Short mmCIF file of C-alpha atoms in Angstrom, two decimals:
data_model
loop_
_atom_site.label_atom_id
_atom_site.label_comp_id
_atom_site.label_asym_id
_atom_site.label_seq_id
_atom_site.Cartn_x
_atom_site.Cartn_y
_atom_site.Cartn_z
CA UNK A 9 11.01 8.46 -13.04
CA UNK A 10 8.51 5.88 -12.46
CA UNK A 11 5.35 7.31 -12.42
CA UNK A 12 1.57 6.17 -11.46
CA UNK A 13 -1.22 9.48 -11.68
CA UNK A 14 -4.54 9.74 -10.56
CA UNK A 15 -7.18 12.41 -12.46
CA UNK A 16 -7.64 14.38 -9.34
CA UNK A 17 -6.61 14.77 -5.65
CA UNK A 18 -10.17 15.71 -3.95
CA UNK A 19 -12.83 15.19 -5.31
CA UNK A 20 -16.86 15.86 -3.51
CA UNK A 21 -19.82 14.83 -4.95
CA UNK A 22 -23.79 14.29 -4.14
CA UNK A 23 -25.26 10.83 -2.92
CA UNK A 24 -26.03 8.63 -5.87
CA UNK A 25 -23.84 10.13 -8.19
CA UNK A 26 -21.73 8.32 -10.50
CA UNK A 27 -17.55 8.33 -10.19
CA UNK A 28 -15.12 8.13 -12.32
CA UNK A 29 -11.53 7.24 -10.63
CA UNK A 30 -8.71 7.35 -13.22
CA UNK A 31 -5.53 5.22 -12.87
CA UNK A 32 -2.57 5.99 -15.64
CA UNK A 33 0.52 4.14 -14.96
CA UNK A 34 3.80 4.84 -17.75
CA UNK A 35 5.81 1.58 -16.59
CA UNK A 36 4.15 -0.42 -18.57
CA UNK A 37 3.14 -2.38 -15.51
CA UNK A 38 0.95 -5.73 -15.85
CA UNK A 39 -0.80 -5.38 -12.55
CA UNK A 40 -2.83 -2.55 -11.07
CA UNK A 41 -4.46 -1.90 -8.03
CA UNK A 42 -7.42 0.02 -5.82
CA UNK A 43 -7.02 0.51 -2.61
CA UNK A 44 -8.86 2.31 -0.11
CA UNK A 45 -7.53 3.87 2.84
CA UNK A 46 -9.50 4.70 5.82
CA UNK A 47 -8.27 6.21 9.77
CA UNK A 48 -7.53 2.53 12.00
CA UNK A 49 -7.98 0.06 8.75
CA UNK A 50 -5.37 0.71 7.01
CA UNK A 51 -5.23 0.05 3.10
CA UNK A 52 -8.05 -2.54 1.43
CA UNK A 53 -7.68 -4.01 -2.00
CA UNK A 54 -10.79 -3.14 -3.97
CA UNK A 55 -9.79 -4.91 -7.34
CA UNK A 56 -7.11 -5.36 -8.97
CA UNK A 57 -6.34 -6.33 -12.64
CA UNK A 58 -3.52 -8.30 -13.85
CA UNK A 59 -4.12 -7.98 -17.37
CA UNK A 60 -6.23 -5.97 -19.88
CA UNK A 61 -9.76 -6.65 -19.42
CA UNK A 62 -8.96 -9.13 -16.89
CA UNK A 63 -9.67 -7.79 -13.07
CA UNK A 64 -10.50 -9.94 -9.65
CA UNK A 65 -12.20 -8.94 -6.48
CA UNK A 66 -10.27 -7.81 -3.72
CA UNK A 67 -11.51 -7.67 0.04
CA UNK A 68 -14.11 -5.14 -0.46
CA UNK A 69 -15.32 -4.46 -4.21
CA UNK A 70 -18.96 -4.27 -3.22
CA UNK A 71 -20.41 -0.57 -4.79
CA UNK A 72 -17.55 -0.53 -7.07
CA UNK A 73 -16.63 -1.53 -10.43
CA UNK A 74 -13.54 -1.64 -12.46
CA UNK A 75 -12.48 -0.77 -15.94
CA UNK A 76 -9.09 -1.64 -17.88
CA UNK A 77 -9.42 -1.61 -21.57
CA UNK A 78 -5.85 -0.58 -22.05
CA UNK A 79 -2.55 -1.47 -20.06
CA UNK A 80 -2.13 1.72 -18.75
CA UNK A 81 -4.90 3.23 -17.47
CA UNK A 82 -7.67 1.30 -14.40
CA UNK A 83 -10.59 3.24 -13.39
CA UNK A 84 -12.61 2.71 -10.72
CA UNK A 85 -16.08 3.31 -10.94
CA UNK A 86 -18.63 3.95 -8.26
CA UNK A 87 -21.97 3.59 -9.50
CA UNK A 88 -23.93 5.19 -7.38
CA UNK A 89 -21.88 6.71 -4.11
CA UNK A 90 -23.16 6.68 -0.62
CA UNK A 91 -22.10 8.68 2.72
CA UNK A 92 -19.56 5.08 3.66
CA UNK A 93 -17.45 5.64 0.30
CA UNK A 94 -16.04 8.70 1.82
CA UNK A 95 -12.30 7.63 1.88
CA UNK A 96 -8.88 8.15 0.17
CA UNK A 97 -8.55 5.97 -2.88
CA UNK A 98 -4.88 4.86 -3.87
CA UNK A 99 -4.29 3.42 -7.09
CA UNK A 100 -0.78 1.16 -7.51
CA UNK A 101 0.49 -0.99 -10.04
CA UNK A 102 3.34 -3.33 -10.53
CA UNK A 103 5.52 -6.19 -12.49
CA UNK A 104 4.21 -9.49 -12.74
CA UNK A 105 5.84 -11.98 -12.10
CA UNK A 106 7.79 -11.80 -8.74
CA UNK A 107 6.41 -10.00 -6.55
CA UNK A 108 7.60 -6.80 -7.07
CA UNK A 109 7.46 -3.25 -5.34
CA UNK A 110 4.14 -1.78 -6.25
CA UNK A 111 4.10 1.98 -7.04
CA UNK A 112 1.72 4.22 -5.64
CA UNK A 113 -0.53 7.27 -7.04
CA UNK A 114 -0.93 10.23 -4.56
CA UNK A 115 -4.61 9.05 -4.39
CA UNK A 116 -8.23 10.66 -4.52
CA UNK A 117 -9.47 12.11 -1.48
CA UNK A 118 -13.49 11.47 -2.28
CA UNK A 119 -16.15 12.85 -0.13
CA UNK A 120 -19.93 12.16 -0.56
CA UNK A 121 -22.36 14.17 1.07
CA UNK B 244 -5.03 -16.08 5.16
CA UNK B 245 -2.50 -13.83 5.33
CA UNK B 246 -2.17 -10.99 8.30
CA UNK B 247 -0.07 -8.57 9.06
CA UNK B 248 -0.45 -6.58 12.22
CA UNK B 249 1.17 -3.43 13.58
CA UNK B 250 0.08 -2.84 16.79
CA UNK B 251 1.63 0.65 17.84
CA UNK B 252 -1.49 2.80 16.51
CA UNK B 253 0.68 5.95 16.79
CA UNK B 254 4.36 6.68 18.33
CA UNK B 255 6.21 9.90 19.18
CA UNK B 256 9.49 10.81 20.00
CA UNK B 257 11.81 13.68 20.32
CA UNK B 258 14.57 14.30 17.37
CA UNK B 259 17.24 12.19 17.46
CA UNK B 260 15.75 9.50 19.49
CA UNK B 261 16.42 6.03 17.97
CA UNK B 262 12.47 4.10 16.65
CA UNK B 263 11.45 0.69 16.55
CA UNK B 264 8.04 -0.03 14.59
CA UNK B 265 7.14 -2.98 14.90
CA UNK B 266 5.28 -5.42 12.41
CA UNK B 267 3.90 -9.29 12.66
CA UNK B 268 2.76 -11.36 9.97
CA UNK B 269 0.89 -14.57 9.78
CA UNK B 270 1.36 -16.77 6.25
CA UNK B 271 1.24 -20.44 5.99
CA UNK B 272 2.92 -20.38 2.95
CA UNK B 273 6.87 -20.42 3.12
CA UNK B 274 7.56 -18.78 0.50
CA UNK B 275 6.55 -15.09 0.87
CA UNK B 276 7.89 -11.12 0.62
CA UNK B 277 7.24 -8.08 3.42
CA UNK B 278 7.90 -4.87 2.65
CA UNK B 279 7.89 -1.75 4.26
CA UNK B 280 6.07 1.36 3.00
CA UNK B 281 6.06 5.20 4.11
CA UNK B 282 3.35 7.88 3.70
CA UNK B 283 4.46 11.03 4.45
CA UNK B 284 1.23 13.73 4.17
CA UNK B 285 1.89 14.50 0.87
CA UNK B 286 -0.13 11.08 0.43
CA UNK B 287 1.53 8.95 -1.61
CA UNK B 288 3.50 5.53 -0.48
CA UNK B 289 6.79 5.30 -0.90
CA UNK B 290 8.66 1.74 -1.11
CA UNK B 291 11.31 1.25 1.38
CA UNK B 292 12.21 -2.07 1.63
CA UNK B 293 11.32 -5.81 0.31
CA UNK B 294 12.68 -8.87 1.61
CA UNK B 295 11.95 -12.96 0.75
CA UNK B 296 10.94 -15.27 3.37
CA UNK B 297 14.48 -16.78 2.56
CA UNK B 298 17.12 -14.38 3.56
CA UNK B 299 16.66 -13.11 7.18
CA UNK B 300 19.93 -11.15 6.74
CA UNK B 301 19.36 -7.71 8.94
CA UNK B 302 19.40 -5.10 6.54
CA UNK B 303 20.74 -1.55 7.33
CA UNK B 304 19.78 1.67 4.97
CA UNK B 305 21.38 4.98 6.30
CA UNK B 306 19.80 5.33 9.50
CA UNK B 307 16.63 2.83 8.70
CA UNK B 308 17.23 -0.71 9.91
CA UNK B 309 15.15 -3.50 9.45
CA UNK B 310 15.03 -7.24 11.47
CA UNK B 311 13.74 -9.93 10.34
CA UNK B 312 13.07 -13.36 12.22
CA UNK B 313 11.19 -16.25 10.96
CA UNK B 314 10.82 -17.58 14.20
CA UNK B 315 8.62 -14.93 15.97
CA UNK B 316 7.31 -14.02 12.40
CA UNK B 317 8.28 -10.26 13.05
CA UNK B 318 9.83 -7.84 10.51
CA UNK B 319 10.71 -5.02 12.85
CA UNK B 320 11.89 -1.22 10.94
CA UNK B 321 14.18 0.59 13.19
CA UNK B 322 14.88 4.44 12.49
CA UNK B 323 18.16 5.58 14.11
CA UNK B 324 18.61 9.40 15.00
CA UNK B 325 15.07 10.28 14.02
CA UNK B 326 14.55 13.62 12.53
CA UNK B 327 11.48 15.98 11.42
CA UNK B 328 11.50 14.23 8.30
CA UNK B 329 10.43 11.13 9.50
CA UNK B 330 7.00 11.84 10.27
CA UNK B 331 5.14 9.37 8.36
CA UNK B 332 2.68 6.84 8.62
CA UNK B 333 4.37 3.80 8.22
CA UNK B 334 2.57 0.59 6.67
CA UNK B 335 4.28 -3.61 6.82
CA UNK B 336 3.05 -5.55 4.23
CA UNK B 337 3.32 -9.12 3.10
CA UNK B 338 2.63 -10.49 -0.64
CA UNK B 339 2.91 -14.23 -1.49
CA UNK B 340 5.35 -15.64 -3.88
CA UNK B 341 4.00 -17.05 -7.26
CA UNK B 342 0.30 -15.65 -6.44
CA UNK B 343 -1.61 -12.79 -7.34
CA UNK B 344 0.87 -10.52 -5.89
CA UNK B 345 -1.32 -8.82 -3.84
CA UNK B 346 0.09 -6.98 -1.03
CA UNK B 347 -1.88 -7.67 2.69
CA UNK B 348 -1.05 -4.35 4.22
CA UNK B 349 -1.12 -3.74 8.27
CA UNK B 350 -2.74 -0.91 9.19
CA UNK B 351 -0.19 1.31 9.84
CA UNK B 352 1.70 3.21 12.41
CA UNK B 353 1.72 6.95 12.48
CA UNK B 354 5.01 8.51 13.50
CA UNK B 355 5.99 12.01 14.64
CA UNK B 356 9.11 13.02 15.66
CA UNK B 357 8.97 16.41 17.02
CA UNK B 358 11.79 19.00 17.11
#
């Protein structure tokens, strides 16, 4: 079964902490994706990486950062959270190539306080 | 830029009532894919369908149904018979051939079929 895990399902932390979102995919998948979900805007590409080491800007990667040293595993990394990065965070990933089906985690629900 | 836009924010119905959800894009390109994604509240999406911006064939699943036409850009998801089961939030998307393979996501329709 295909299969695409995140490290945790909820997660809470402080303002101006540092996260650590964790991404491991088993398909052996080229690309991977964040996404944030949010009530009445739907899901927004963060990043996403098509490659090891290699990652572009979605529609909103300001406050984040991304990591992908090896092909299965993408974090996401907040450097220091605020109150408006409150949200579900999916991670996906998916063949190259044609435009595949991307697979979904079962996402982080992350609130700041 | 690519858009895709669901505009019912939230539908319900009774069981076995037949569902349309409906979903527009905008691409320029002409060669593109839409797909259609559940969520059930578990969380996690769930592929249902992709087509290519070359085969507008109607495509039946069971009781899911999907219609797509080029010429009002729509690629409509029909659920026939609905049952408990379906209550989802339901999500179109659109990716573009031969690019980054991103996938443009609408925001979503919430369904709930009640008993």
């Amino acid at each position: 079964d295909v299969k695409v895990t995140q490290s945790s399902r909820y997660l809470v932390k402080r303002t101006g902490e540092k996260v650590f979102l964790e991404c491991v995919q088993d398909m052996d998948h080229e690309n991977m994706f964040w996404y944030r979900q949010d009530p009445g805007l739907g899901l927004r590409l963060i990043y996403f990486s098509y490659d090891v080491k290699m990652k572009e800007k979605g529609d909103i990667p300001e406050g984040y950062s991304v990591s992908r040293e090896k092909k299965e595993r993408f974090s996401l990394i907040l450097e220091s959270t605020s109150t408006n990065q409150t949200s579900m965070y999916l991670c996906a990933s998916s063949l190259s190539g044609v435009s595949t089906e991307a697979f979904f985690g079962q996402g982080t629900r992350l609130t700041v306080v | 830029a690519q858009k895709v836009t669901q505009a019912q924010t939230e539908i319900s119905v009774v069981e076995k009532e037949d569902v349309t959800l409906d979903c527009v894009y905008e691409t320029r390109d002409t060669t593109y894919y839409l797909f259609w994604y559940k969520q059930p509240p578990s969380g996690e999406l769930v592929f249902l369908i992709r087509r290519n911006s070359f085969d507008e064939q109607n495509e039946i699943s069971g009781r899911y149904s999907w219609n797509f036409q080029k010429s009002t850009s729509s690629f409509n998801f029909t659920i026939t018979a609905s049952q408990v089961v379906d209550s989802a939030v339901y999500f179109c998307a659109l990716s573009l051939w031969g690019g980054s393979e991103k996938l443009v996501f609408g925001k979503g329709t919430k369904l709930t079929v009640n008993p």
